[in-house]
Short mmCIF file of C-alpha atoms in Angstrom, two decimals:
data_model
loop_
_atom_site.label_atom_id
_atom_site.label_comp_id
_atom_site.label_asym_id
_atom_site.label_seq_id
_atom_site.Cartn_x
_atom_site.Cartn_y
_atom_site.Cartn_z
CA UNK A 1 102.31 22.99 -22.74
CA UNK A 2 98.62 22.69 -23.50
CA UNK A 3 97.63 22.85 -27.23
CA UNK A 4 94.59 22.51 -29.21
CA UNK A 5 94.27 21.39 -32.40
CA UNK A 6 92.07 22.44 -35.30
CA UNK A 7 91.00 19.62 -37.83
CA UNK A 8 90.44 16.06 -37.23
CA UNK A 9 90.56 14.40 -40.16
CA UNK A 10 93.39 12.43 -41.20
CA UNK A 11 96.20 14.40 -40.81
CA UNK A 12 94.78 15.47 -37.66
CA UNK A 13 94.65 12.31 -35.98
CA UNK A 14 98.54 11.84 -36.90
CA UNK A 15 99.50 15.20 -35.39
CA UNK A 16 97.47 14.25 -32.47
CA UNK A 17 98.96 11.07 -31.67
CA UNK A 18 102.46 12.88 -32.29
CA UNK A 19 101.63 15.56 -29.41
CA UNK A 20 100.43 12.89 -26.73
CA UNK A 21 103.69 11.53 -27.87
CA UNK A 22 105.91 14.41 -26.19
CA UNK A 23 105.53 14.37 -22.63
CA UNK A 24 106.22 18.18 -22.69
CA UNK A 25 102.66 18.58 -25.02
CA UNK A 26 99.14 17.86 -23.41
CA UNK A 27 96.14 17.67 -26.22
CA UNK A 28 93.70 19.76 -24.83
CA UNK A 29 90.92 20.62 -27.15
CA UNK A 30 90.14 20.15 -30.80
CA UNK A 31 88.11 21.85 -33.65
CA UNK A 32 86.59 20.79 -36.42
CA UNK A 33 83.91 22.22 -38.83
CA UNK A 34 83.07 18.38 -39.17
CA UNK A 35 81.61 18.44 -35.76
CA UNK A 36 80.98 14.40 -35.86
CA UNK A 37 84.54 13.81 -36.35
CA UNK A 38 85.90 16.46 -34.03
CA UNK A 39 83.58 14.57 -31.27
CA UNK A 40 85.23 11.21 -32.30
CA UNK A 41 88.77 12.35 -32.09
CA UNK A 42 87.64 14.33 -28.62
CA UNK A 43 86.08 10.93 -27.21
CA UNK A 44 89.30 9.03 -28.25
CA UNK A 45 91.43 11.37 -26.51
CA UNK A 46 89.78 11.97 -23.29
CA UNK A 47 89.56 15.71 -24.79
CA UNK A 48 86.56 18.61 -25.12
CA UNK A 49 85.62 19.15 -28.69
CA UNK A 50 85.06 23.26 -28.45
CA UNK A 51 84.44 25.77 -31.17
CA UNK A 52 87.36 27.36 -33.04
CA UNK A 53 86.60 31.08 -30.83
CA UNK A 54 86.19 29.12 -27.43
CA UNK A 55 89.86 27.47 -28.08
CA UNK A 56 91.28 31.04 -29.17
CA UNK A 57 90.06 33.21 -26.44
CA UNK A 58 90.83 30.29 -23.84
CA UNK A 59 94.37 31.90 -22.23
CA UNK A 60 95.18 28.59 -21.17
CA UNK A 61 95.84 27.28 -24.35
CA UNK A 62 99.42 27.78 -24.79
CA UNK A 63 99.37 26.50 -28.66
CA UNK A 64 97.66 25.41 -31.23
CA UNK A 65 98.05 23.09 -34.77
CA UNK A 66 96.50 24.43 -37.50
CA UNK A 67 95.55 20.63 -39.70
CA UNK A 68 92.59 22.12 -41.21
CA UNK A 69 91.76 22.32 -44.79
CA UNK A 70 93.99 24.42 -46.55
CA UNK A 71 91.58 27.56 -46.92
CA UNK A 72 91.60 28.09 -43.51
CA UNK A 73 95.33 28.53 -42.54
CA UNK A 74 95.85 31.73 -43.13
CA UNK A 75 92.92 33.02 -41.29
CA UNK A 76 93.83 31.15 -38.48
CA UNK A 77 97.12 31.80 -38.34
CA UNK A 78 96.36 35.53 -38.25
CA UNK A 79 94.03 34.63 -35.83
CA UNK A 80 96.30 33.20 -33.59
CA UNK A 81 98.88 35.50 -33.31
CA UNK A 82 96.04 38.02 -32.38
CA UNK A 83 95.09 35.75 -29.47
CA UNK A 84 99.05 35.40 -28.81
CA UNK A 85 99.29 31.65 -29.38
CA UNK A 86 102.44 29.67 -30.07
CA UNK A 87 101.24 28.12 -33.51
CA UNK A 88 102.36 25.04 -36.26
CA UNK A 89 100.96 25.32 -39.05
CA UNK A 90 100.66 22.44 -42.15
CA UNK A 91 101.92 23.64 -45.57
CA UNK A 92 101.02 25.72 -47.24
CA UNK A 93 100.30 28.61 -45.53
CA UNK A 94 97.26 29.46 -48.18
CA UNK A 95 96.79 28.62 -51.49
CA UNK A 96 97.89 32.26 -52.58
CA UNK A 97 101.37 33.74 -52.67
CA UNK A 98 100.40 37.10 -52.35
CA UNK A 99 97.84 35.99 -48.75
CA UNK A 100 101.22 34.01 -47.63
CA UNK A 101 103.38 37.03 -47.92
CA UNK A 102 100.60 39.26 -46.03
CA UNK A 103 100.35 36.66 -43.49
CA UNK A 104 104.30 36.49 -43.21
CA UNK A 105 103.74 40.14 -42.22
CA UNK A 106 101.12 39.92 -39.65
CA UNK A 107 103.32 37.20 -38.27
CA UNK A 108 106.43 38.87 -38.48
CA UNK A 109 106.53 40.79 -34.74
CA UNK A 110 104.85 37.64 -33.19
CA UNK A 111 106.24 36.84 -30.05
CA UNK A 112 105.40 33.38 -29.98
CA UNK A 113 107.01 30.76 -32.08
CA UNK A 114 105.90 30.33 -35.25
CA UNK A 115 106.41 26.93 -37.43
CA UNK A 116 105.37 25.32 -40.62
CA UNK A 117 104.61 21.53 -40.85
CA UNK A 118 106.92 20.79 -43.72
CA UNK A 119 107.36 16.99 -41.98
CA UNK A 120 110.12 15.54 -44.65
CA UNK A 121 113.26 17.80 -42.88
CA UNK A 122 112.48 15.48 -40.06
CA UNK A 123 112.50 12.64 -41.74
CA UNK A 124 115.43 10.53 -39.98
CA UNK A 125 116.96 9.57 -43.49
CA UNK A 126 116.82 13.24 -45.31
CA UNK A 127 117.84 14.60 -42.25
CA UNK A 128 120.77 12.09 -42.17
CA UNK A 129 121.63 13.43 -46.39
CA UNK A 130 121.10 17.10 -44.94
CA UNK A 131 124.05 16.58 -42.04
CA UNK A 132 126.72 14.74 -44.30
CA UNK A 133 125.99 17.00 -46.80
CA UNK A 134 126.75 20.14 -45.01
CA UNK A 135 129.55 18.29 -43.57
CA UNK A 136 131.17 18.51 -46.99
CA UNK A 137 131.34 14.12 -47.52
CA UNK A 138 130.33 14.33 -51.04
CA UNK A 139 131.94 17.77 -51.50
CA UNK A 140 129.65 20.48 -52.77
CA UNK A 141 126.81 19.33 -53.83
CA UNK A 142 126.11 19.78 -57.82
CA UNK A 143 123.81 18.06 -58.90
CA UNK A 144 120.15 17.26 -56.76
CA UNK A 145 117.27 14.56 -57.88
CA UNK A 146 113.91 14.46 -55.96
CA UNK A 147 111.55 11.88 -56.81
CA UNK A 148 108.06 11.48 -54.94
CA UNK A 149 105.58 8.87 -56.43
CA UNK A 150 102.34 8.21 -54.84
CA UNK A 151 101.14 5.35 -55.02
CA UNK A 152 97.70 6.06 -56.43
CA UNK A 153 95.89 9.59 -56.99
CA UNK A 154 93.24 10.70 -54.75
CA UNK A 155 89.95 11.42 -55.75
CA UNK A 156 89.20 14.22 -58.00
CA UNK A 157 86.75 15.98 -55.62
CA UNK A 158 90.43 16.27 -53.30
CA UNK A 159 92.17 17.50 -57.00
CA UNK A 160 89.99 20.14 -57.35
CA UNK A 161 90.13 22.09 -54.01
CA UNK A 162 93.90 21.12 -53.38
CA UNK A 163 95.19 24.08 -55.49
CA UNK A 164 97.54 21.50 -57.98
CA UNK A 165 99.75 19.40 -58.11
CA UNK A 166 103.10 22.14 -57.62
CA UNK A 167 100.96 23.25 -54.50
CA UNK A 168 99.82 20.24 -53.01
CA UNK A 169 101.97 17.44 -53.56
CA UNK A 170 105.13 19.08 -55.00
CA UNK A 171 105.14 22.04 -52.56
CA UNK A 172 107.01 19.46 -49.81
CA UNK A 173 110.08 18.74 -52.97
CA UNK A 174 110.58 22.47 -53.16
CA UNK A 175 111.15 23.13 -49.88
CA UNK A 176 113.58 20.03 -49.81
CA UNK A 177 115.56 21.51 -52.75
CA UNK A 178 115.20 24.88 -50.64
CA UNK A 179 116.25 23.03 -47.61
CA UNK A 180 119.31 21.13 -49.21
CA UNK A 181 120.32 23.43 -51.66
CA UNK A 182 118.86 26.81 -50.65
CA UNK A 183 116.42 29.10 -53.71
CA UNK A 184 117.02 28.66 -56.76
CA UNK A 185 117.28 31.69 -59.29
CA UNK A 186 114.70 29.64 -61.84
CA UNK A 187 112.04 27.48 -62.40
CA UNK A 188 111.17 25.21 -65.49
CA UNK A 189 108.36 22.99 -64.92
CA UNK A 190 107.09 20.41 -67.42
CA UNK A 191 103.43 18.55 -66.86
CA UNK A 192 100.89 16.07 -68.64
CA UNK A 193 98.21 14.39 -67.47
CA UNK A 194 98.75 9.92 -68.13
CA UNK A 195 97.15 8.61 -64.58
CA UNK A 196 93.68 10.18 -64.50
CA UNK A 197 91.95 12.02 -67.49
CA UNK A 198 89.47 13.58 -64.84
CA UNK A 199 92.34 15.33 -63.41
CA UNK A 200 93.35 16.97 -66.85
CA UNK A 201 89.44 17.69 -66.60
CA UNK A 202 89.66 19.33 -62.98
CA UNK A 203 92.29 21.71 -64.66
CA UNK A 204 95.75 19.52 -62.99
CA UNK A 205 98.48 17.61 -64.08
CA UNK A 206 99.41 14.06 -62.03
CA UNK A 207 103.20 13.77 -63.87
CA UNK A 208 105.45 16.38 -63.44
CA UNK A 209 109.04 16.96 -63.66
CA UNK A 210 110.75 20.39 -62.47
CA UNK A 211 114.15 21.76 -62.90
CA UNK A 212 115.91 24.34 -60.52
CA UNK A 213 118.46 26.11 -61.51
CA UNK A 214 120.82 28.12 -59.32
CA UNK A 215 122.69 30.95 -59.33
CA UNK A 216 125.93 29.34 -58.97
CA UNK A 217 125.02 26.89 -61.47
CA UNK A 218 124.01 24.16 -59.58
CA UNK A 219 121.12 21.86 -60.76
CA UNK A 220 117.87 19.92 -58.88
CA UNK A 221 115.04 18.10 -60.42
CA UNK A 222 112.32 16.98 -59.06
CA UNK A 223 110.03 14.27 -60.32
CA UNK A 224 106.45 13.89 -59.33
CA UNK A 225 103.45 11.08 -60.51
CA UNK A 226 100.13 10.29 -59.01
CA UNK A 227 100.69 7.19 -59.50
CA UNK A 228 103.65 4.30 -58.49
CA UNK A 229 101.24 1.11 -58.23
CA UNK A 230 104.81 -0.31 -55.88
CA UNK A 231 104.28 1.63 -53.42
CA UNK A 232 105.31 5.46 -52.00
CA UNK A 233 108.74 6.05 -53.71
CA UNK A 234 110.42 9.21 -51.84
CA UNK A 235 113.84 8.99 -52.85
CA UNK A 236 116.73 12.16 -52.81
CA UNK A 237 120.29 12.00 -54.07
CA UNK A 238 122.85 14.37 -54.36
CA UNK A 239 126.09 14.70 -56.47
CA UNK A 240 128.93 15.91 -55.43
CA UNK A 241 132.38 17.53 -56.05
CA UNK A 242 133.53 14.05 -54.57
CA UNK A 243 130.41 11.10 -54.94
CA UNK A 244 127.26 10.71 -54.54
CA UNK A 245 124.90 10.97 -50.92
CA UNK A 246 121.39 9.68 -51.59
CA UNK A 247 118.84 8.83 -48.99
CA UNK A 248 116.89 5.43 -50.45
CA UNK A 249 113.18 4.26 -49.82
CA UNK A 250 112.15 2.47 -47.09
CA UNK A 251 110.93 -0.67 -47.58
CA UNK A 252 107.98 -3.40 -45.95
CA UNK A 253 110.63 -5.61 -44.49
CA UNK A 254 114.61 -6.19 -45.15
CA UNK A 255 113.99 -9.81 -46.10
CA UNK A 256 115.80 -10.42 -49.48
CA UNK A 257 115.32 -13.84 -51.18
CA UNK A 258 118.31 -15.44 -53.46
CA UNK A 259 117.72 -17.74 -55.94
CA UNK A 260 118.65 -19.24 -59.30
CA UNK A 261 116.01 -16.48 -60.73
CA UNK A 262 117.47 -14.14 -59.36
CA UNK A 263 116.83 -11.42 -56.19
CA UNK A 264 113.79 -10.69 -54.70
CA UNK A 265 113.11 -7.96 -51.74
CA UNK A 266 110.31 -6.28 -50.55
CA UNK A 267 108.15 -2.98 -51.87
CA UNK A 268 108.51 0.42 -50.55
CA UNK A 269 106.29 1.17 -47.41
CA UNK A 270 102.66 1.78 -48.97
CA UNK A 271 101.78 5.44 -48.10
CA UNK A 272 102.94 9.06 -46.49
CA UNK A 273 101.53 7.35 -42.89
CA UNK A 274 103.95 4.70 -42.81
CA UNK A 275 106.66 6.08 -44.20
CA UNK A 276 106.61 9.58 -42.18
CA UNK A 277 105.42 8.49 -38.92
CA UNK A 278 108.14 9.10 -37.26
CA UNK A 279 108.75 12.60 -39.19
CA UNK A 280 105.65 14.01 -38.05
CA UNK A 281 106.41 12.95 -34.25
CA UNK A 282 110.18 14.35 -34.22
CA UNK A 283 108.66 17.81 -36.11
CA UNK A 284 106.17 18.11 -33.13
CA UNK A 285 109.34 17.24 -30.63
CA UNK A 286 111.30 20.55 -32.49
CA UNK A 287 108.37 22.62 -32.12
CA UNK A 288 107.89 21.62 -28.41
CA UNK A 289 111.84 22.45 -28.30
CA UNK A 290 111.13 25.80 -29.34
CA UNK A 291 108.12 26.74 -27.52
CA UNK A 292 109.57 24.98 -23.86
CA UNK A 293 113.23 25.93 -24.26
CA UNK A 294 113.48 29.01 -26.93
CA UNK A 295 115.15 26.83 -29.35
CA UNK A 296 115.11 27.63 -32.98
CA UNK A 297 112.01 27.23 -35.13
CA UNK A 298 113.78 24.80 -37.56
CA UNK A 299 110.60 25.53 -40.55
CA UNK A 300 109.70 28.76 -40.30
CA UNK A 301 106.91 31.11 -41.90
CA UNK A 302 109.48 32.27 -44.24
CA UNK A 303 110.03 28.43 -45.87
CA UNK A 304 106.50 28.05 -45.71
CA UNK A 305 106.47 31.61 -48.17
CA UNK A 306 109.87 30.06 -50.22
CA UNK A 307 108.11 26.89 -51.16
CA UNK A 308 104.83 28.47 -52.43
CA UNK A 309 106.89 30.95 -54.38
CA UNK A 310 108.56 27.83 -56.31
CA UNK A 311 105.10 26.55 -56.65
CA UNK A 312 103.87 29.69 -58.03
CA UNK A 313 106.85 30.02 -60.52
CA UNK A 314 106.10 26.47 -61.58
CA UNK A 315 102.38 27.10 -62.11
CA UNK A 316 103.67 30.23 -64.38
CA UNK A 317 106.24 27.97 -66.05
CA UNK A 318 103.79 25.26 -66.88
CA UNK A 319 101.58 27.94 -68.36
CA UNK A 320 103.72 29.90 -70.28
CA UNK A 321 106.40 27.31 -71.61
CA UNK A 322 109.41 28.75 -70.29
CA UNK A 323 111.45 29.30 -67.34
CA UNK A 324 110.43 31.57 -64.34
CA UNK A 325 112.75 33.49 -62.56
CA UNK A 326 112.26 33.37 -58.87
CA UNK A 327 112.13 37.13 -57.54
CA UNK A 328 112.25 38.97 -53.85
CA UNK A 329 108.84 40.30 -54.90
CA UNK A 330 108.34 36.52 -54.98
CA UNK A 331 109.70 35.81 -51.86
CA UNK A 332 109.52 38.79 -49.93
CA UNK A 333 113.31 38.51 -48.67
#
């Protein structure tokens, strides 16, 4: 399968080592409006750097992965079902709800698959808490905690252009809770600004905490902060009818030292690159599945639209100081 990719900054460069990775996937071509750095990735991979139109009318492009900044996904997903390509896509699918759910529709008779990069369902632990979970080990699950720290904020410049915090950063613990626990029927989000006052500045909060609540009942928070000066802290645990299920951090080494002061063991893994490595390369492998042998698009447009709706509702939360009911309008479903 012969795929092109379009951006080549850094989350480029990790999708592209994920496709040379899968010895059903052959990196063809990439894109970049940052010529310079689309020629650097192109010279590392042995690869043409071509023009976003060259890649799209080339017929022997049988995919491509849309790792560009965020304002041009929609176009180019739209654009790529037009040109009939098989197409991933990084979250979100646009920084607007009501351009996701027009997309959705454009994409909606699209005979090719169609996936969203939401990396953390491939994680090997969450995926681990997702299987015993449905399994019924803990029972039904009551009760659902998020937390996602990073480990220092980027820079503003990034703040400003990355549509918030619920969008941005946030937008992959929705479609967790979505992806354990399924929509919620509300959203109450809660935010200040106490890493960065430029942020506050920019219009953005860097500490957040969200609560979902379900239909049923059932409860998930999620906690967010810019900042965790330990390390990347991406822990989920779930309560149960009969215990608890959680999926921990991992850590820089298992080394643990014992003395008479007492136990010390190593930090969580620094950043999203070394703890999701091997996320990004087994999402690729799924979307290969699907493309190769007509397996199931396990992230599809639709999450993509379910996790910027709970963004959207937490935006409107935030603002208004009170909870947001999550609608079809919402959704589109």
């Amino acid at each position: 399968m012969k795929v092109a990719l379009f951006g080549a900054g850094r989350i480029g460069k990790v999708h592209a080592a994920s496709i040379r990775m899968d010895p059903r996937s052959d990196l063809v071509a990439v894109t970049d409006v940052m010529t310079d750095a689309a020629e650097v990735l192109a010279r590392e991979y042995g690869i043409a750097a071509r023009s976003a139109d060259e890649i799209l009318a080339d017929d022997s492009i049988d995919a491509i992965l849309i790792a560009s900044s965020t304002n041009t996904h929609s176009d180019l997903i739209e654009a790529g079902v037009k040109a009939g390509k098989a197409i991933f896509c990084e979250k979100p699918i646009d920084l607007s709800l009501d351009r996701a759910l027009s997309v959705r529709e454009i994409a909606a008779n699209h005979d090719k698959p169609m996936m969203m990069g939401f990396n953390r369902r491939f994680d090997p632990n969450f995926a681990a808490l997702k299987k015993a979970l449905d399994a019924g080990d803990v029972g039904k699950g009551e009760l659902l905690s998020v937390t996602s720290y990073d480990p220092a904020p980027p820079p503003v410049s990034y703040i400003k252009v990355s549509g918030g915090l619920y969008r941005d950063m946030m937008i992959h613990d929705f479609d967790m809770c979505a992806f354990l626990f399924g929509m919620p029927k509300s959203v109450m989000a809660h935010g200040s600004c106490l890493v960065d006052p430029e942020i506050g500045e920019a219009g953005d909060v860097d500490t957040a905490v969200v609560v979902l609540t379900y239909a049923d009942g059932r409860i998930a928070t999620i906690r967010n902060s810019r900042r965790a000066p330990y390390g990347y802290d991406q822990r989920v645990e779930v309560l149960g009818a009969k215990g608890t299920i959680e999926a921990q951090n991992e850590i820089e080494n298992t080394v643990v030292a014992t003395t008479e002061a007492g136990r010390v063991a190593a930090k969580p893994v620094y950043f999203f690159l070394e703890r999701y490595m091997r996320a990004y390369a087994i999402e690729w492998s799924a979307f290969v599945d699907a493309c190769v042998d007509g397996a199931d698009v396990p992230a599809t447009i639709q999450d993509g639209v379910n996790a910027l709706a709970l963004a959207e509702a937490a935006n409107r939360s935030l603002a208004e100081g009170r909870p947001v009911d999550v609608t079809a309008d919402m959704t589109g479903a």
